[in-house]
Short mmCIF file of C-alpha atoms in Angstrom, two decimals:
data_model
loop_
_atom_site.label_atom_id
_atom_site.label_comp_id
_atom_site.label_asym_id
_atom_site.label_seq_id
_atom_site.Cartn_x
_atom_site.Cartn_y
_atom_site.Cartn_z
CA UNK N 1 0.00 0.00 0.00
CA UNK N 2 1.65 3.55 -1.35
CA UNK N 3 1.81 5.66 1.61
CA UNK N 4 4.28 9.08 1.04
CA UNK N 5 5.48 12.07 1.17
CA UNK N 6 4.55 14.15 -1.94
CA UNK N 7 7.86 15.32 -2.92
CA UNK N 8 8.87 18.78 -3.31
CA UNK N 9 7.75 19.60 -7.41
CA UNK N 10 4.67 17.57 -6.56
CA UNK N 11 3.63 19.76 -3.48
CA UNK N 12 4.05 22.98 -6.05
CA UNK N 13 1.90 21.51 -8.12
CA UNK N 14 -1.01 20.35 -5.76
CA UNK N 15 -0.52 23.75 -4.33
CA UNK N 16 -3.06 23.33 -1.37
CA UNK N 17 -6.39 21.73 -0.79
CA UNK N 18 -8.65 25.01 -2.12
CA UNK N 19 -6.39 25.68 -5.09
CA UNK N 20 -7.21 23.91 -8.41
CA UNK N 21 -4.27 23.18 -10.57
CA UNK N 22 -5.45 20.71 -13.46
CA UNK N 23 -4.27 19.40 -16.52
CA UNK N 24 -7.24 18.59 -19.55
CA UNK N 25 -6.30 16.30 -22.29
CA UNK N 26 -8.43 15.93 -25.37
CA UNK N 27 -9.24 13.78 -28.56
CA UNK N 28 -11.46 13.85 -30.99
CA UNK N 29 -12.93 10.40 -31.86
CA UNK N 30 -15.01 9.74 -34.78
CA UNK N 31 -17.33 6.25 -34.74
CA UNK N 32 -19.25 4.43 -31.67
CA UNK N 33 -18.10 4.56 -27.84
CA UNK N 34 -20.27 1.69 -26.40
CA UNK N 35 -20.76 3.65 -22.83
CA UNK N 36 -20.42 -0.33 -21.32
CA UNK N 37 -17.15 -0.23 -22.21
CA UNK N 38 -16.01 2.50 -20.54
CA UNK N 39 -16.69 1.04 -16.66
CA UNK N 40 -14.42 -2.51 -17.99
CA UNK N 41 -11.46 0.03 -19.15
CA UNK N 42 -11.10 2.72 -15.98
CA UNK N 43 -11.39 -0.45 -14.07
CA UNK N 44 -8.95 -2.00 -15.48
CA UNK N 45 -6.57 1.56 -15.84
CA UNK N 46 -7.42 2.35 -12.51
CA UNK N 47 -6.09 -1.34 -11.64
CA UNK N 48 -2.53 -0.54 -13.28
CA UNK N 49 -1.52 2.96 -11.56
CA UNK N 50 -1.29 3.34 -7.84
CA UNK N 51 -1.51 6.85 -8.32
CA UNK N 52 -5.23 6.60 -9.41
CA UNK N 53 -6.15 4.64 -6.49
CA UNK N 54 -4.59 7.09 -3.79
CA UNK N 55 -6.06 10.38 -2.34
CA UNK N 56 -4.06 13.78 -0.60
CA UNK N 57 -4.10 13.19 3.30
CA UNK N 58 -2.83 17.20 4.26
CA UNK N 59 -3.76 16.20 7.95
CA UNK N 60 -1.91 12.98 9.55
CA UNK N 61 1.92 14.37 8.97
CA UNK N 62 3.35 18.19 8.39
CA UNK N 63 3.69 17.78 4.65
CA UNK N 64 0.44 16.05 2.49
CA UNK N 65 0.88 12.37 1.70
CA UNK N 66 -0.35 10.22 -1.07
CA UNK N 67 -2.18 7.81 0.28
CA UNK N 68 -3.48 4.72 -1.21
CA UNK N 69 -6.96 3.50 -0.38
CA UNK N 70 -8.26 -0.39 -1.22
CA UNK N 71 -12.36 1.32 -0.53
CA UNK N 72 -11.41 4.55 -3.80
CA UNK N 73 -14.19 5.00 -5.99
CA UNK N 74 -14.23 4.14 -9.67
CA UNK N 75 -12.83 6.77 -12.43
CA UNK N 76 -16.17 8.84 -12.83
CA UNK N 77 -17.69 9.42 -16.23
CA UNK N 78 -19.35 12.98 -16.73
CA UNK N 79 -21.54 12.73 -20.22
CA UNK N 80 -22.05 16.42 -21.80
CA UNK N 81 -24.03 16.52 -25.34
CA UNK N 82 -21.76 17.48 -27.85
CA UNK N 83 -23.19 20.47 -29.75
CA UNK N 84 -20.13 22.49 -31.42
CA UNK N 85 -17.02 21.98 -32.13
CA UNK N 86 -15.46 24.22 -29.60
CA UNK N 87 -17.45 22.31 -26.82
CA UNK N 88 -14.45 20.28 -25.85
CA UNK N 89 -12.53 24.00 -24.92
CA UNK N 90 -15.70 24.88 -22.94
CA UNK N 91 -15.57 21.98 -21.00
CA UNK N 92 -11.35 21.86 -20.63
CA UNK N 93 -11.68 25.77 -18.97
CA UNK N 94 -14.75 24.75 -16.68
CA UNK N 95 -12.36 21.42 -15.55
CA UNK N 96 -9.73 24.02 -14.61
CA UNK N 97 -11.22 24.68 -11.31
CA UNK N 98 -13.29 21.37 -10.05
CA UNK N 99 -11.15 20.36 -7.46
CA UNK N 100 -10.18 16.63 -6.08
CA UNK N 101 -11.31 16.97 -2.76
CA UNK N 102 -13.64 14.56 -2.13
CA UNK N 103 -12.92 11.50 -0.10
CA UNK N 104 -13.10 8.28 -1.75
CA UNK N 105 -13.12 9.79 -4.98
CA UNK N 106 -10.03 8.94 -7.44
CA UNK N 107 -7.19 11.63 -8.69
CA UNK N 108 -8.69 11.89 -12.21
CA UNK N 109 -12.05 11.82 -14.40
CA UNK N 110 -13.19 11.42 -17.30
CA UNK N 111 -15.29 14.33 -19.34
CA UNK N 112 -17.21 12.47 -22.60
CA UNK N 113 -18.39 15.18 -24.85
CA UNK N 114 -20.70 12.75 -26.97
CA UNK N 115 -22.35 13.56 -30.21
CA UNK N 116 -23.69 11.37 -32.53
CA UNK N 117 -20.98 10.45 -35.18
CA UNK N 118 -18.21 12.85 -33.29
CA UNK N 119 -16.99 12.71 -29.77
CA UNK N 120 -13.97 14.36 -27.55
CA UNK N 121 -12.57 12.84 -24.36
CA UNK N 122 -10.88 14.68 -22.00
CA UNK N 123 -8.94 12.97 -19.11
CA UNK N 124 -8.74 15.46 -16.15
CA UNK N 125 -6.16 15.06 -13.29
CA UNK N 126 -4.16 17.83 -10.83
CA UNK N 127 -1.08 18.50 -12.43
CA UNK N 128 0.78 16.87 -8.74
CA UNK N 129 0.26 13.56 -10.58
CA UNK N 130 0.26 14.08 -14.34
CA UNK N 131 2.90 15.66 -16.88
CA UNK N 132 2.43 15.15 -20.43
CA UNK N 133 3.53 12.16 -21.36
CA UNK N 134 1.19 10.71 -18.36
CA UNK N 135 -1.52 12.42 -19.87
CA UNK N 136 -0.57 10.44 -23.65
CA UNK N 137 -0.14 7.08 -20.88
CA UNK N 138 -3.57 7.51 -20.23
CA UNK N 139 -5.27 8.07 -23.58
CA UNK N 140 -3.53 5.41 -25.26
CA UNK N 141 -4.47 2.73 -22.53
CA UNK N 142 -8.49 4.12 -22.66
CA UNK N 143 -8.24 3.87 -26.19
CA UNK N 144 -6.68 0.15 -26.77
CA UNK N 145 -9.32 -1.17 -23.49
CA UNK N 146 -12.05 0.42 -25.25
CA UNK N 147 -11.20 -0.95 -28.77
CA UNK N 148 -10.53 -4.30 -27.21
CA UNK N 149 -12.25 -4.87 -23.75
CA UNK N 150 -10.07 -7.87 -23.16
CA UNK N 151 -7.05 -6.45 -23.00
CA UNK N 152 -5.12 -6.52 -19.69
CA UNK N 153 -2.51 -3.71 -18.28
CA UNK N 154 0.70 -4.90 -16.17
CA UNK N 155 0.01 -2.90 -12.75
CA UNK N 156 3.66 -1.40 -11.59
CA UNK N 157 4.74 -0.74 -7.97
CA UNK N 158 4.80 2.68 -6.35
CA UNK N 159 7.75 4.11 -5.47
CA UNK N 160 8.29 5.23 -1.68
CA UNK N 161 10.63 7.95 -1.54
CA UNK N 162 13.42 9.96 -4.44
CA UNK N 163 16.06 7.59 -2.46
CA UNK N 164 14.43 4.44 -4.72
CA UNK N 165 16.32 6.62 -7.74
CA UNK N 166 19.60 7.46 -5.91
CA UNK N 167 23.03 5.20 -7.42
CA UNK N 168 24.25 3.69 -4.67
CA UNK N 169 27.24 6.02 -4.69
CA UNK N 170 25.62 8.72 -4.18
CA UNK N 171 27.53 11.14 -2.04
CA UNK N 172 24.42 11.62 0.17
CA UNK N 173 26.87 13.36 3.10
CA UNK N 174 28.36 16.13 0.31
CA UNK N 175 25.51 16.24 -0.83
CA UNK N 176 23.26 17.38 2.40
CA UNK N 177 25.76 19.86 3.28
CA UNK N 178 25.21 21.39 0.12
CA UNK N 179 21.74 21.32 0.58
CA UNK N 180 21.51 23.08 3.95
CA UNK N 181 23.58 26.04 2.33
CA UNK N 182 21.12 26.22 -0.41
CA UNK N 183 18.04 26.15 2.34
CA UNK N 184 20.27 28.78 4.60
CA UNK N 185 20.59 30.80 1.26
CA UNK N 186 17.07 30.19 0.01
CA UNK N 187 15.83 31.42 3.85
CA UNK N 188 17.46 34.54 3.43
CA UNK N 189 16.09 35.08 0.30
CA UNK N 190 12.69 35.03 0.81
CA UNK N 191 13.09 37.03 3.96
CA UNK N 192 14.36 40.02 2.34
CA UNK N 193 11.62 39.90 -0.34
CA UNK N 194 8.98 42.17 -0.13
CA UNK N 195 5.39 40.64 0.27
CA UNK N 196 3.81 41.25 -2.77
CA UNK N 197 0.09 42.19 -2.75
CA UNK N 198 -0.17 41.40 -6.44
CA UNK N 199 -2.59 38.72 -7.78
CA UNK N 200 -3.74 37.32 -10.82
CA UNK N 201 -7.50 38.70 -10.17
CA UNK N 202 -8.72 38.37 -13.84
CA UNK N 203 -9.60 35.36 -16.49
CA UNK N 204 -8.41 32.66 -17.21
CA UNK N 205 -8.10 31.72 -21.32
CA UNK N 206 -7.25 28.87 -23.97
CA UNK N 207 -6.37 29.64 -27.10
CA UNK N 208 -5.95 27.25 -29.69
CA UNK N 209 -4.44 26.79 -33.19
CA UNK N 210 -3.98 23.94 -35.34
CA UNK N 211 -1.69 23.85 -38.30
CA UNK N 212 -2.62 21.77 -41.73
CA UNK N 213 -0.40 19.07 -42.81
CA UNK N 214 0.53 21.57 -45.23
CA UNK N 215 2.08 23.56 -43.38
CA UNK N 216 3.52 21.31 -40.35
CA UNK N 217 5.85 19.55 -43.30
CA UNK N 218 6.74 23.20 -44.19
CA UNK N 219 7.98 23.88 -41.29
CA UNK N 220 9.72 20.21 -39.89
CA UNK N 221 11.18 19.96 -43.59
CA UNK N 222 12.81 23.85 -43.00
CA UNK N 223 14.30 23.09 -39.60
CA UNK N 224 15.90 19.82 -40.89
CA UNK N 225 17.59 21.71 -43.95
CA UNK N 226 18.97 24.41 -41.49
CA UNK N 227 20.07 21.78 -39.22
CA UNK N 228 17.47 23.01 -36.14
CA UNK N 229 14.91 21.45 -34.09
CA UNK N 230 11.26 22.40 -33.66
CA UNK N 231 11.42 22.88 -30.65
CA UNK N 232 14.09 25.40 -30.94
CA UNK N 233 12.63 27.14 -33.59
CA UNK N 234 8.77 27.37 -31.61
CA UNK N 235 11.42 29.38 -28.73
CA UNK N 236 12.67 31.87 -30.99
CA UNK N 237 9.22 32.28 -32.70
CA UNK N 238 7.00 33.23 -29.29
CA UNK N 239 10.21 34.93 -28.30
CA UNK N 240 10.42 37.17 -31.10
CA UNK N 241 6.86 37.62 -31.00
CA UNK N 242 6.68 38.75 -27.69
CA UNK N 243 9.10 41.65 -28.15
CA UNK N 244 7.40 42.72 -31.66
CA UNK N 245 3.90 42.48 -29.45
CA UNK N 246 5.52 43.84 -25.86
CA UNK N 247 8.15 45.75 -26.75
CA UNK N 248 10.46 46.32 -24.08
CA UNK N 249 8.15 44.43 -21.85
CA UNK N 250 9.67 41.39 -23.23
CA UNK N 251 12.10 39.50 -21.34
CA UNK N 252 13.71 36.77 -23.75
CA UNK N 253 13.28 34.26 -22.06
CA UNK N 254 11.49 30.92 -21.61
CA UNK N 255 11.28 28.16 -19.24
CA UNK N 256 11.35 24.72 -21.04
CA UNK N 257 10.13 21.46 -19.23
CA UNK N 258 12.23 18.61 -20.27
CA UNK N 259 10.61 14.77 -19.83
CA UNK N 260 12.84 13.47 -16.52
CA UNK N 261 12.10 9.55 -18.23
CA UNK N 262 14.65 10.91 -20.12
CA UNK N 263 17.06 11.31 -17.01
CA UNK N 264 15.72 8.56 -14.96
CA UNK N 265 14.60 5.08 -16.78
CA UNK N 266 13.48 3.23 -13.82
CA UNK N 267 10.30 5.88 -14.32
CA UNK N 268 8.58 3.77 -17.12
CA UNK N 269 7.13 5.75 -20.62
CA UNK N 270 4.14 4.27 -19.16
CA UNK N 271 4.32 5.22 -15.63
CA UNK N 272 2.40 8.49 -14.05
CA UNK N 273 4.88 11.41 -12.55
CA UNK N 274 4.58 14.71 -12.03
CA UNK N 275 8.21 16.15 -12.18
CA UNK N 276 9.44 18.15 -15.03
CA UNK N 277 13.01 19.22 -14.81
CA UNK N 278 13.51 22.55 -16.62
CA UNK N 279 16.22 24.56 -18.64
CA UNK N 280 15.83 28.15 -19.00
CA UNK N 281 16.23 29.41 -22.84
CA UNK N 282 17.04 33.39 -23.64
CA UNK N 283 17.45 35.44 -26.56
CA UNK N 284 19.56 38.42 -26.82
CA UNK N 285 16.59 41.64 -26.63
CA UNK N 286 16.14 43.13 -29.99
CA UNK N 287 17.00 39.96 -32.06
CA UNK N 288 15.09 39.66 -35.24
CA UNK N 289 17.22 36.69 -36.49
CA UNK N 290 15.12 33.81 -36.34
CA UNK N 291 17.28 30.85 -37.77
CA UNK N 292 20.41 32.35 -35.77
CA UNK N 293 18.70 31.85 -32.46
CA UNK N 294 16.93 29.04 -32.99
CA UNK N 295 20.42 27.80 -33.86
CA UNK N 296 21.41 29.30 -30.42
CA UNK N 297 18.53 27.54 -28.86
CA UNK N 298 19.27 24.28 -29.76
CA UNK N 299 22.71 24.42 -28.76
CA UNK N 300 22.11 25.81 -25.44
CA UNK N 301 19.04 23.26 -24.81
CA UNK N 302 21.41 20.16 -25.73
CA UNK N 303 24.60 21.97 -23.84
CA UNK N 304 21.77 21.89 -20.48
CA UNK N 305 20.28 18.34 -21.37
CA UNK N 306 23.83 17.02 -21.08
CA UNK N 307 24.68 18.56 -17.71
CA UNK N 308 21.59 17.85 -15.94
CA UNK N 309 21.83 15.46 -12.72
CA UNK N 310 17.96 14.99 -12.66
CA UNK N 311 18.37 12.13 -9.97
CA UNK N 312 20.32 15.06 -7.49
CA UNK N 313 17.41 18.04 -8.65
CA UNK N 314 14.68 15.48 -6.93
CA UNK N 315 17.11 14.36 -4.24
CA UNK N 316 17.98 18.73 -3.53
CA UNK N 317 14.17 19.46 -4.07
CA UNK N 318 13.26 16.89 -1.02
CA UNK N 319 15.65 18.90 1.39
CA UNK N 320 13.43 22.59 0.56
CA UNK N 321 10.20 21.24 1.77
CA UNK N 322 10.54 23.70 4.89
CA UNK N 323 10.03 26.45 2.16
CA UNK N 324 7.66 25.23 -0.44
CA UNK N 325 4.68 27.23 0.91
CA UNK N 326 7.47 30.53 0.28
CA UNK N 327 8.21 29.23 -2.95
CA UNK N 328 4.36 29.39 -4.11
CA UNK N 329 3.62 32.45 -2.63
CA UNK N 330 6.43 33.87 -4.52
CA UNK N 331 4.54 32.37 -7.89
CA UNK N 332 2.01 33.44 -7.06
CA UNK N 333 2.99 37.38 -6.69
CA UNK N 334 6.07 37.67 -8.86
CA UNK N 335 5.76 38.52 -12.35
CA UNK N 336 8.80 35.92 -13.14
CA UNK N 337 11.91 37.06 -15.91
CA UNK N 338 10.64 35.19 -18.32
CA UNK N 339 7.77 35.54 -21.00
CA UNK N 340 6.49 31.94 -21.77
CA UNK N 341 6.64 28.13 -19.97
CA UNK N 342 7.34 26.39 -23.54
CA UNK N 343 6.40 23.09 -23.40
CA UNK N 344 6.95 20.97 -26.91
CA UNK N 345 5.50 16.98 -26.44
CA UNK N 346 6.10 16.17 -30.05
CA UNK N 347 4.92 13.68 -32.06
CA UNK N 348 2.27 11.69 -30.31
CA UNK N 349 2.36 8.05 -30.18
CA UNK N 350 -1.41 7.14 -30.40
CA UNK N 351 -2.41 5.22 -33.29
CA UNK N 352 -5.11 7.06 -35.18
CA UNK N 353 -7.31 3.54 -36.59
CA UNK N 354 -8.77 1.64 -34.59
CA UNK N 355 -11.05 -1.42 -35.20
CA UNK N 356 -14.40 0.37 -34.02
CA UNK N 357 -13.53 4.28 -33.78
CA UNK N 358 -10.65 6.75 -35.71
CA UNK N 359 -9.10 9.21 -33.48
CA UNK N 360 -9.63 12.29 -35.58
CA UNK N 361 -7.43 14.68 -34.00
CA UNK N 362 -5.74 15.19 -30.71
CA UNK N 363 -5.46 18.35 -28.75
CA UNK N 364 -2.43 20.27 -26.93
CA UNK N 365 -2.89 20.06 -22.92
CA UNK N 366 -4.70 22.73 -21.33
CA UNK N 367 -3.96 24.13 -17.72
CA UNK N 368 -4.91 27.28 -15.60
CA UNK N 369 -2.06 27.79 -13.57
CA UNK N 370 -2.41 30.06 -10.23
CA UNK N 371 0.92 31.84 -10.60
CA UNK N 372 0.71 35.40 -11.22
CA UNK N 373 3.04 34.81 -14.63
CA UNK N 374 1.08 32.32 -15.64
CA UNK N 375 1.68 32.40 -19.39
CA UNK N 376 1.89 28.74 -20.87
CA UNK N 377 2.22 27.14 -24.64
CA UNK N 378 1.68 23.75 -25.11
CA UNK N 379 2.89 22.10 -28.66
CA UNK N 380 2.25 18.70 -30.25
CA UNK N 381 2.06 17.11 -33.22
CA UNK N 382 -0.05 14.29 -34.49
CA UNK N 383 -1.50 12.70 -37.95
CA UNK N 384 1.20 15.09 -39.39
CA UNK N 385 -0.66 18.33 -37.80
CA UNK N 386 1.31 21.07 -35.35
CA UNK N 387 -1.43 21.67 -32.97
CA UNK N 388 -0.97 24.73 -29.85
CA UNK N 389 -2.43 25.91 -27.08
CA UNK N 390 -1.11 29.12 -25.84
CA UNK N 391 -2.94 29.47 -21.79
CA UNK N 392 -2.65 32.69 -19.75
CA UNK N 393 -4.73 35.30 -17.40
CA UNK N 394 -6.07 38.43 -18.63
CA UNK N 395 -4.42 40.05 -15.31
CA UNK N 396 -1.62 39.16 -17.18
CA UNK N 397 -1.66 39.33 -20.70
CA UNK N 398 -5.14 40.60 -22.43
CA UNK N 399 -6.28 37.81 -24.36
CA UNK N 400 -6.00 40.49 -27.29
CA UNK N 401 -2.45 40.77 -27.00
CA UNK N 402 -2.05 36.87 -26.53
CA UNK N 403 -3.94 36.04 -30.13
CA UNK N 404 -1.61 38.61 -31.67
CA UNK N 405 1.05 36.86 -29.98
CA UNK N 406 0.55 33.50 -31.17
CA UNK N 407 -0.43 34.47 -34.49
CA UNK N 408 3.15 36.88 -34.83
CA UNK N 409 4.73 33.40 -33.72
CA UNK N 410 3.10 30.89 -36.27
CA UNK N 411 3.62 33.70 -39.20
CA UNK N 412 7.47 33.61 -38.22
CA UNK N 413 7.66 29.99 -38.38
CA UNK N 414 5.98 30.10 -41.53
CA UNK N 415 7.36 32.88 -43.59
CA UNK N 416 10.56 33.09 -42.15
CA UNK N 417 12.68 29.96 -42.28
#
């Protein structure tokens, strides 16, 4: 039975018991969803990730606990009729702020937005248990169970603390004396900061693009012959675009989540996790030339891939749990240096045929983060279509100056490679 500790990331992102902080994935499925089959496959999902059977105990210990619980209700199904296209958004933004407090009830749900040839599903789950490739985990498994109700997922263990990730010569002595300078350092810190007043008292928004096949090959085919990768190129784009849009408002700067699976292969592709190491990514201010700092990008993204120790980040992050509650008030009031979280999933493997149903398209991740910067673009790619959602507060950044934004972004991808 999983009993512990959220660690340090996690605790960020659960945030407290009266804050919502979810993540909303969506497809769109064409063909027939028998509703039977959807009890046999959260069952049998449910069955395979500890996570999913555990709820947030902030009362027995001085830091909230996962706790696993043999009585946790099924994965609840919420039916909406499916009336426009642009229902599934509707539905992501209201998800946003239902919060996963009830007892007995599991750390996720399912939204079916059911019409009559077309559907979109949306898996919702706090972001303290779900980062994107969890969210593709989770499709892909609803999809195969529902397509073939005999299937069977290998359940997986829980792990009890960061030490189950540690190399046994780890230099855990160093290594907590390096730790306690960072706290002692960290302390300080936030004790000479000012409180902020300032709040994010306005909005929330999703805005979302898709790009034709068309144009997706355009631009993958252009970053190949200049010897760049997408995901540099999508940094210098909503870069750029911020200081054409902001002016000197713009910082040149974004923070880029990078999948720790990468860092850390005992945490299976298929396994849920929250933690996201990050690199930060900067442009010089005033830089119009795209290809030259996408070129930058890429070279400072692979320089930080190749020095990160993300094994000692969630090791270090376990020993600042005295100042986590700083740490989000800080979010929450600070306007941050940069001007954009950038995440980039990629390509997503989900096969798009299925015996009974075709996955028609799927959708970038939505969240509504609390923070007071809380400007976030999500990027992936499937059936050969760039797809974005670009996720901020009007507070913020006035959903006016976001669309222009985004479009500035995609046009410099598009016209200037």
């Amino acid at each position: 039975m999983m009993k512990r500790r959220l660690m340090m990331v996690e605790r960020i992102m659960y945030v407290d018991s009266k804050t919502p902080l979810n993540c909303v994935f969506t497809a769109k499925i064409s063909g027939e969803l028998p509703e039977g089959h959807f009890k046999n496959a959260l069952v049998k999902i449910q069955q395979k990730h500890p996570l999913l059977r555990a709820s947030i105990d902030e009362k027995s210990e001085r830091y909230p606990l996962f706790v696993e619980d043999r009585e946790i209700a099924p994965i609840p199904v919420r039916i909406v009729e499916r009336h426009t296209d642009e229902d599934w958004l509707r539905e992501s933004e209201t998800e946003w702020f239902s919060l996963f407090n009830e007892e007995k009830k599991p750390l996720a749900r399912l939204v079916w937005v059911r019409g009559k040839d077309v559907s979109e599903i949306l898996w919702v789950m706090p972001h303290c248990i779900s980062d994107g490739t969890t969210g593709v985990t989770l499709m892909r498994e609803l999809f195969d169970l529902l397509d073939d109700p005999s299937l069977e997922l290998k359940p997986y263990y829980a792990f009890n603390s960061v030490n189950d990730f540690l190399p046994t010569d780890f230099d855990t002595k160093n290594k907590k004396y390096k730790a306690k300078l960072y706290l002692l350092f960290a302390r300080a810190f936030f004790l000479l900061q000012r409180k902020s007043k300032n709040r994010n008292t306005g909005k929330n928004y999703a805005l979302h693009r898709k790009l034709d096949p068309v144009t997706t090959s355009l631009i993958t085919e252009k970053c190949k012959a200049n010897g760049i990768s997408v995901h540099a190129i999508l940094c210098a784009a909503f870069m750029q675009a911020f200081q054409e849009i902001k002016g000197k408002k713009a910082k040149g700067k974004v923070i880029s989540p990078v999948d720790v699976r990468h860092f850390i292969p005992e945490i299976k592709q298929d396994h849920l996790f929250a933690f996201a190491p990050t690199v930060d990514l900067a442009i010089k201010k005033g830089s119009s030339d795209l290809l030259n700092n996408a070129r930058q990008i890429k070279t400072d993204l692979v320089q930080k891939i190749e020095t990160m120790e993300a094994r000692e980040l969630l090791w270090m992050g376990e020993q600042m749990h005295p100042i986590v509650d700083r740490m989000i008030a800080m979010l929450k009031s600070s306007n941050g240096g940069h001007d954009v979280t950038l995440s980039n999933m990629g390509k997503i493997n989900i096969p798009d045929d299925y015996k009974n149903f075709k996955i028609e398209t799927i959708f970038s991740p939505t969240v509504a983060f609390p923070w007071l910067n809380s400007n976030t673009l999500v990027a992936t790619t499937y059936n050969q279509q760039m797809d974005f959602t670009f996720m901020s507060n009007e507070n913020f950044l006035p959903k006016e100056e976001a669309i222009k934004i985004k479009d500035k972004a995609i046009e410099l991808m598009t016209t200037s490679l």
